[in-house]
mmCIF file of C-alpha atoms in Angstrom:
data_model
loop_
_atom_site.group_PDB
_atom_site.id
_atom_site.type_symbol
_atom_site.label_atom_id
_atom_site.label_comp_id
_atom_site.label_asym_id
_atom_site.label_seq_id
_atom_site.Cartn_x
_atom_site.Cartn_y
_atom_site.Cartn_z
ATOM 1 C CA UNK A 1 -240.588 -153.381 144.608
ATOM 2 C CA UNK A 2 -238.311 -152.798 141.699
ATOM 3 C CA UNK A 3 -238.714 -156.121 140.347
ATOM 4 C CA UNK A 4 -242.414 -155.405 140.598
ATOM 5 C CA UNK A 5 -242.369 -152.154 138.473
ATOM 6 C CA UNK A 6 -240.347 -153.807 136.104
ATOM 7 C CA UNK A 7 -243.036 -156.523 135.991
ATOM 8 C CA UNK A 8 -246.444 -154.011 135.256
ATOM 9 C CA UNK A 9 -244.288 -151.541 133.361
ATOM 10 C CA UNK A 10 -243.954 -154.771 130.884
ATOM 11 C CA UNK A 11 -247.091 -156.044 131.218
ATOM 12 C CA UNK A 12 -248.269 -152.510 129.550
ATOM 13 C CA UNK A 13 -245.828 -152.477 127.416
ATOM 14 C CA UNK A 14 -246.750 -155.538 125.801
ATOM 15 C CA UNK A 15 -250.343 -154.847 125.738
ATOM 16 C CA UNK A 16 -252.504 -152.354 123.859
ATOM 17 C CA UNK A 17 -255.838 -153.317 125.354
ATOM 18 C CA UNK A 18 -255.191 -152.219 129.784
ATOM 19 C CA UNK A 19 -258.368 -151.837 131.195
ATOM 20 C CA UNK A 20 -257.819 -150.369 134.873
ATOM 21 C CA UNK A 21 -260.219 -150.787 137.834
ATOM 22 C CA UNK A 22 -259.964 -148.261 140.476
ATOM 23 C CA UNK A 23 -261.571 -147.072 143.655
ATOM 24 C CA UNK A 24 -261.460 -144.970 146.818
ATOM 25 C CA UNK A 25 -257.178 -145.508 147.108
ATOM 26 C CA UNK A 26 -256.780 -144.095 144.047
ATOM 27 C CA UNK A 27 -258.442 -140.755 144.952
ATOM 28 C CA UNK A 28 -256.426 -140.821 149.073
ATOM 29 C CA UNK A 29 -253.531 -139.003 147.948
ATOM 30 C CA UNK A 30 -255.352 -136.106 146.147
ATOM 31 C CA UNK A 31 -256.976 -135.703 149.681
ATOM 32 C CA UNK A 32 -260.221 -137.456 149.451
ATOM 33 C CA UNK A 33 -260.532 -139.462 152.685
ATOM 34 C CA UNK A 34 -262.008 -143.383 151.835
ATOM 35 C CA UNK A 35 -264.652 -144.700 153.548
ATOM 36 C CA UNK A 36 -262.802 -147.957 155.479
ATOM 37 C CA UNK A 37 -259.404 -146.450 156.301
ATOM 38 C CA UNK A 38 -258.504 -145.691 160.162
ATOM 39 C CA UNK A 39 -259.427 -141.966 159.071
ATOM 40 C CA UNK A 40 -262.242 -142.124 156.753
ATOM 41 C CA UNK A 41 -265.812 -142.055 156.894
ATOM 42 C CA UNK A 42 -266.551 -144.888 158.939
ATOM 43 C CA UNK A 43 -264.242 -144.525 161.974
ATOM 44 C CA UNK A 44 -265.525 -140.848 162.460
ATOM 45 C CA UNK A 45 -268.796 -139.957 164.447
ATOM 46 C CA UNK A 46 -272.039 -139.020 163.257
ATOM 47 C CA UNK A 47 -275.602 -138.610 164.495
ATOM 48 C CA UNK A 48 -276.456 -141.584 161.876
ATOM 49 C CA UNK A 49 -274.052 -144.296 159.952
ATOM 50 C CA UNK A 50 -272.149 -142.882 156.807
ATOM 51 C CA UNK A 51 -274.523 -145.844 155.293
ATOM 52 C CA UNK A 52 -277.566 -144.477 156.301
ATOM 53 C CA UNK A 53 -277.145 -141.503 155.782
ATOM 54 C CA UNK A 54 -275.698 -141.642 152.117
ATOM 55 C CA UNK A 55 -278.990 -143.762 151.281
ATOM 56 C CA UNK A 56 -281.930 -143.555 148.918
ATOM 57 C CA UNK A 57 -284.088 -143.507 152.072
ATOM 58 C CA UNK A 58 -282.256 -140.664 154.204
ATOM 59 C CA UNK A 59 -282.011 -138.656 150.693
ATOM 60 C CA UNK A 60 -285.941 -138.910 150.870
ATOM 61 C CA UNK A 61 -286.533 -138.631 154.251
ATOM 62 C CA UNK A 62 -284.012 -136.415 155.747
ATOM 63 C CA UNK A 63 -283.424 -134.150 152.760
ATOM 64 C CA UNK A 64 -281.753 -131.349 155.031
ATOM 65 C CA UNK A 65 -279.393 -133.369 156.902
ATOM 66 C CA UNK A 66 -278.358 -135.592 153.645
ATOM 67 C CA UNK A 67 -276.768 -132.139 152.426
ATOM 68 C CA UNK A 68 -275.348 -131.397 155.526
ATOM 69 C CA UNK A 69 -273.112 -134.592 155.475
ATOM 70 C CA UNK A 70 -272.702 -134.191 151.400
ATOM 71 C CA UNK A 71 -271.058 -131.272 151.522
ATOM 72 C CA UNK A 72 -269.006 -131.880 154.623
ATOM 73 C CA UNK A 73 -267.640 -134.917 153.720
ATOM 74 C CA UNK A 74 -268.473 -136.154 150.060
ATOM 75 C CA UNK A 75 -267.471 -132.959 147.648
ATOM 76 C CA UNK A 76 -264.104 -132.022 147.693
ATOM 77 C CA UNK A 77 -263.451 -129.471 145.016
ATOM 78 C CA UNK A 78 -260.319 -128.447 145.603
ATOM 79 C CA UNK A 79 -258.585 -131.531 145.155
ATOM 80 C CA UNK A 80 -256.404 -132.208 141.907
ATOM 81 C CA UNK A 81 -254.890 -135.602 140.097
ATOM 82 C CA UNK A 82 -252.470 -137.351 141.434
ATOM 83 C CA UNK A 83 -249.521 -139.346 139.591
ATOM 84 C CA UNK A 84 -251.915 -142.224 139.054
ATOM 85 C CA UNK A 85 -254.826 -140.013 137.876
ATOM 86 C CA UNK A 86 -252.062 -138.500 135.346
ATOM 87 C CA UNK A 87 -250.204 -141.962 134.424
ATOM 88 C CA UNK A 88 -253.814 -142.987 133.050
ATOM 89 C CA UNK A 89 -254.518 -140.274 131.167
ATOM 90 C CA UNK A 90 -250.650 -140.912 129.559
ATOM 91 C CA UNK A 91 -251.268 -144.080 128.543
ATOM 92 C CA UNK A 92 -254.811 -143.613 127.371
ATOM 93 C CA UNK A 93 -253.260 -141.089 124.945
ATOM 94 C CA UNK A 94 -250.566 -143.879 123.822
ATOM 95 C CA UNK A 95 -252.994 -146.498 123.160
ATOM 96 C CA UNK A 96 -252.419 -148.635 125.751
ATOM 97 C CA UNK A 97 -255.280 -148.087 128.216
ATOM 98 C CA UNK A 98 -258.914 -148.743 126.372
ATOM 99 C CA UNK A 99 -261.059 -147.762 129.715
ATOM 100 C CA UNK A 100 -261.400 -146.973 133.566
ATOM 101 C CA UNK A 101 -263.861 -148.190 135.215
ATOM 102 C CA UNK A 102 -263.762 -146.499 138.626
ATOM 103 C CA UNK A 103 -266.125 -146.439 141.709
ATOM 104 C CA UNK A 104 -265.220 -142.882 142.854
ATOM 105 C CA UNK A 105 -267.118 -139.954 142.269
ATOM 106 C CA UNK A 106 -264.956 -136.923 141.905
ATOM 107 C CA UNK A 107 -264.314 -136.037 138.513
ATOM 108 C CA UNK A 108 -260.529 -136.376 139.009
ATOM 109 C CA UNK A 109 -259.872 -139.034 135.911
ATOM 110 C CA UNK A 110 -261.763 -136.781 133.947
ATOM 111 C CA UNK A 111 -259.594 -134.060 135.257
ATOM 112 C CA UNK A 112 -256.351 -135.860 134.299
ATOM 113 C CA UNK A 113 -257.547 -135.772 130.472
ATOM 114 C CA UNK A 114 -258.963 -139.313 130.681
ATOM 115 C CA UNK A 115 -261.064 -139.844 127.970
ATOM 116 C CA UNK A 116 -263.442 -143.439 128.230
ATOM 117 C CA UNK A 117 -264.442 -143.472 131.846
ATOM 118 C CA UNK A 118 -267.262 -145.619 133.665
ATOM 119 C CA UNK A 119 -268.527 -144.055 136.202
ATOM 120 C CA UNK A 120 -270.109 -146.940 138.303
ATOM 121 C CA UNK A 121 -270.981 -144.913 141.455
ATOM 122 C CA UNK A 122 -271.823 -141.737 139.210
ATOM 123 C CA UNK A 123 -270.510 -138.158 139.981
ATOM 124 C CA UNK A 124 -270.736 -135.114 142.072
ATOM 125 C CA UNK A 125 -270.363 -132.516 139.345
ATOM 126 C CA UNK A 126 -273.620 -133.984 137.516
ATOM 127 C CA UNK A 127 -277.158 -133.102 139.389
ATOM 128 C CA UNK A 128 -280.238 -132.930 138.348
ATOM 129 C CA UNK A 129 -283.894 -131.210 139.538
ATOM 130 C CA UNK A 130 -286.347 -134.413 140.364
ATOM 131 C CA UNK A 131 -288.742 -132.573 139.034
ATOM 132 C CA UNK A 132 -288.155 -131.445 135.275
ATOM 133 C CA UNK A 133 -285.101 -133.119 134.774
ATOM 134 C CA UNK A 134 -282.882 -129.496 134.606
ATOM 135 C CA UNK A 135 -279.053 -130.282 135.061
ATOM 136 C CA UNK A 136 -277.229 -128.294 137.616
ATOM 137 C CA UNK A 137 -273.413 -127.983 138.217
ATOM 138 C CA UNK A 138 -271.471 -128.267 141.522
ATOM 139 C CA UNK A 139 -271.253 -124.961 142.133
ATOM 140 C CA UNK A 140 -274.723 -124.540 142.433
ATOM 141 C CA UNK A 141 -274.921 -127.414 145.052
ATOM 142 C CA UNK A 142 -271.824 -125.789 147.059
ATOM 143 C CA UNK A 143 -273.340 -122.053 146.696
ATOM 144 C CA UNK A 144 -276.906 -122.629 148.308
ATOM 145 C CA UNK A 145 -277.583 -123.356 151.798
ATOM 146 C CA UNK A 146 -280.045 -126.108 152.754
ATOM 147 C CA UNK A 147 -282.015 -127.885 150.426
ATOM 148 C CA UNK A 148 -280.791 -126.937 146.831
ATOM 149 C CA UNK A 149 -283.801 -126.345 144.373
ATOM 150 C CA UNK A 150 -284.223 -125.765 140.698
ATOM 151 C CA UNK A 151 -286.049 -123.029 139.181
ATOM 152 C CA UNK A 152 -289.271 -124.699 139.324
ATOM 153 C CA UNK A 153 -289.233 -125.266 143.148
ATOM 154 C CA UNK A 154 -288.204 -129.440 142.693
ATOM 155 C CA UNK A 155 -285.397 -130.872 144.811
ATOM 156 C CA UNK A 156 -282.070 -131.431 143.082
ATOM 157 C CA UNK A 157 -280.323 -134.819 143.664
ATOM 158 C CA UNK A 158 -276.480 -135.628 142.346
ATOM 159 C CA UNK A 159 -276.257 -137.859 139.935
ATOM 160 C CA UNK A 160 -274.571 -140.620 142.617
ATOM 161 C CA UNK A 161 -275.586 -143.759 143.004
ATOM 162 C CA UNK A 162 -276.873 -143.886 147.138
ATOM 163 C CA UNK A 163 -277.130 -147.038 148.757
ATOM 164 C CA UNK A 164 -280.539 -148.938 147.855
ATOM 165 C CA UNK A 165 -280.372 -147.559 144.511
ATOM 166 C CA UNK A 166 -279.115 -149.508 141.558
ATOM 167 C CA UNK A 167 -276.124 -148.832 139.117
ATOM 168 C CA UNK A 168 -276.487 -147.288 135.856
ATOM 169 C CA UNK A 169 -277.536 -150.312 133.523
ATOM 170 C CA UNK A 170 -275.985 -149.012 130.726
ATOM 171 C CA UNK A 171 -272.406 -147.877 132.362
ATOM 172 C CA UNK A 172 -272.632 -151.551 133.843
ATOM 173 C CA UNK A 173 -272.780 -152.773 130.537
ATOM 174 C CA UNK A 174 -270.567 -151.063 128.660
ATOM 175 C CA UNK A 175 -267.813 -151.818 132.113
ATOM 176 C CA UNK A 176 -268.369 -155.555 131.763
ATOM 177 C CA UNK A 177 -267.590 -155.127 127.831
ATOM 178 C CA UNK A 178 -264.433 -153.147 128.554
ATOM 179 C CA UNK A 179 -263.217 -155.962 131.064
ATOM 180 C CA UNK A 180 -264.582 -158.849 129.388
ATOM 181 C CA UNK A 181 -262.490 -157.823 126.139
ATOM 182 C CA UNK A 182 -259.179 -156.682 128.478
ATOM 183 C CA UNK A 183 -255.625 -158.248 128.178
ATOM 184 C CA UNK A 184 -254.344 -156.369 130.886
ATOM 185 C CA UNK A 185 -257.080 -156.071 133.600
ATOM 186 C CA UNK A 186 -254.855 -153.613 136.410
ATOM 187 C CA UNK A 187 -257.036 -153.249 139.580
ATOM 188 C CA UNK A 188 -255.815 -150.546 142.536
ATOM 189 C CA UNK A 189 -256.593 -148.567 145.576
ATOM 190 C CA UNK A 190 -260.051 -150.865 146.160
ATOM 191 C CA UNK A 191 -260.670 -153.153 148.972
ATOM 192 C CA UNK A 192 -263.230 -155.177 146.442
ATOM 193 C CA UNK A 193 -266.173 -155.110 149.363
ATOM 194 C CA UNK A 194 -268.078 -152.962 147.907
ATOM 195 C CA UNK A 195 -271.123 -155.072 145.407
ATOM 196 C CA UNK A 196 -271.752 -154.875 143.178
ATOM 197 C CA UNK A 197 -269.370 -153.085 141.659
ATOM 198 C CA UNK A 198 -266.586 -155.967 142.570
ATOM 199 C CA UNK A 199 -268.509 -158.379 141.279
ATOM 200 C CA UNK A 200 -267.389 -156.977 138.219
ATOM 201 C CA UNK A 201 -263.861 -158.476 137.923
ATOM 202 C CA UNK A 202 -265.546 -162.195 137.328
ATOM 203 C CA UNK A 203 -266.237 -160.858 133.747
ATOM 204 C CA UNK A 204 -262.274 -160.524 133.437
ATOM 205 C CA UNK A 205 -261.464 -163.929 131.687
ATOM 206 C CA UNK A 206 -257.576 -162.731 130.691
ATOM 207 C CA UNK A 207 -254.375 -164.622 132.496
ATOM 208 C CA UNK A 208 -253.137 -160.983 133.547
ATOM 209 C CA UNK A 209 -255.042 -160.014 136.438
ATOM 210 C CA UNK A 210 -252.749 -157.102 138.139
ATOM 211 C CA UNK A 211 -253.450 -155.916 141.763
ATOM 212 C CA UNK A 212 -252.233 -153.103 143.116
ATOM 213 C CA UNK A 213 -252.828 -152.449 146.694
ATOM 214 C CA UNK A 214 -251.516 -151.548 150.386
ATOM 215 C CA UNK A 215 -253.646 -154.173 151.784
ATOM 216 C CA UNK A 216 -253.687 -157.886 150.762
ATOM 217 C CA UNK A 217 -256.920 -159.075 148.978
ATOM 218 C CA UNK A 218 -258.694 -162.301 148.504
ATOM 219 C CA UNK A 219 -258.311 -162.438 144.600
ATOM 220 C CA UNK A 220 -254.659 -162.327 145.098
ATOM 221 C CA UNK A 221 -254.430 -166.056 144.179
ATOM 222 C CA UNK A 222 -255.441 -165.356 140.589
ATOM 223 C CA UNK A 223 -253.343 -162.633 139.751
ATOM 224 C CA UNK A 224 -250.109 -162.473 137.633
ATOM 225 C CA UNK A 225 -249.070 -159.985 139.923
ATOM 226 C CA UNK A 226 -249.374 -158.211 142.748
ATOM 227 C CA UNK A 227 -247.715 -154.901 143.742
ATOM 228 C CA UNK A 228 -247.905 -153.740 147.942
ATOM 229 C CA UNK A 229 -248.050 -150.035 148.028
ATOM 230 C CA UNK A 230 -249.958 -146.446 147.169
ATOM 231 C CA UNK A 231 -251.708 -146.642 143.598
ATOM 232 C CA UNK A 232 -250.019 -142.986 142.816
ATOM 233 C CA UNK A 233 -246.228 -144.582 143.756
ATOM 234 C CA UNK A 234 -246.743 -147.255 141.699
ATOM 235 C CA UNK A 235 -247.966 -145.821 138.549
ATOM 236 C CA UNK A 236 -245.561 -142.967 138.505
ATOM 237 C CA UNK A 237 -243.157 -145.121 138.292
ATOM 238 C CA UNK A 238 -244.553 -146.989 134.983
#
């Protein structure tokens, strides 16, 4: 793997437009389970499929039990940045990196001191009232029981993107910029099955496409180069 670091840590160096793409790996060593690993969401047992249940339709319909499950399994407010988190928010600061675009939800870029962040999937520590529109934070979600409700009696929903529901047009758009206009497109701890936020990477029109990943991945063939292991190893070492 030494040859590999070598490899990205020039790659960077040479570069002062890295765009990085990032999703649920990046996130597993702070402590935030994934959804397709051996231990995440979708190997453990519930009444109804993580799927269903994290959908605009449940949300509606089963109000009650869609909290239940969020705050079980989705918010995670103790966890911190990791070394790939941190190695971001380094080489944002030097130049290098002009944007993450990440499909994760937990505030932990931000965290880091990363500055230009797309938020496809949106975030837990945003929420609003469906009602008037009145922002609430995290804590308020964590320190009620049940349904949480705003001042004027309306439901609250985080701002995250549920399954049926679109992305954000305008964090789309201002993602596909980003990549589109990349040297350096790095893309780690994502399986790239999850639309259409992977459709993403065909705006990426550069020659260095790097993957980092523990698993191999179909778009392996049209990368530069591609580095086996944990997204926080491999960046720390950068």
């Amino acid at each position: 793997m030494d040859s590999q670091i070598a490899a990205l840590r020039s790659a960077i160096n040479d570069s002062d437009n890295v765009v990085f793409f990032g999703g649920a790996g990046v996130s597993t060593e702070s402590g935030i389970p994934d959804f397709r690993s051996t231990d995440g969401l979708y190997s453990q047992k519930y009444p109804y499929p993580p799927e269903t249940m994290i959908s605009h339709t449940f949300f509606m319909n089963n109000t009650a039990e869609f909290y239940r499950f969020y705050r079980d399994k989705m918010i995670h407010p103790g966890a911190k940045p990791n070394a790939a988190h941190l190695k971001l928010a380094e080489l944002e600061s030097q130049g290098k990196l002009k944007a993450v675009v990440t499909q994760n939800i937990d505030n932990l870029h931000q965290m880091a001191g990363s500055r230009c962040i797309y938020e496809l999937h949106g975030s837990v520590y945003r929420n609003y009232c469906m009602k008037c529109g009145k922002a609430h934070s995290l804590e308020h979600i964590i320190g009620c029981e049940g349904v949480p409700r705003c001042g004027c009696g309306g439901i609250i929903k985080p701002d995250v993107v549920l399954y049926e529901e679109p992305l954000d047009s305008d964090v789309v758009g201002k993602a596909v910029l980003a990549i589109n206009n990349a040297d350096v497109l790095i893309v780690g701890g994502t399986s790239l099955n999850v639309y259409p936020a992977a459709g993403l990477l065909q705006y990426y029109h550069g020659g260095k496409l790097i993957l980092i990943n523990r698993s191999e991945l179909p778009q392996e063939r049209n990368a530069l180069l591609v580095v086996r292991g944990s997204i926080g190893e491999v960046l720390g070492q950068v």
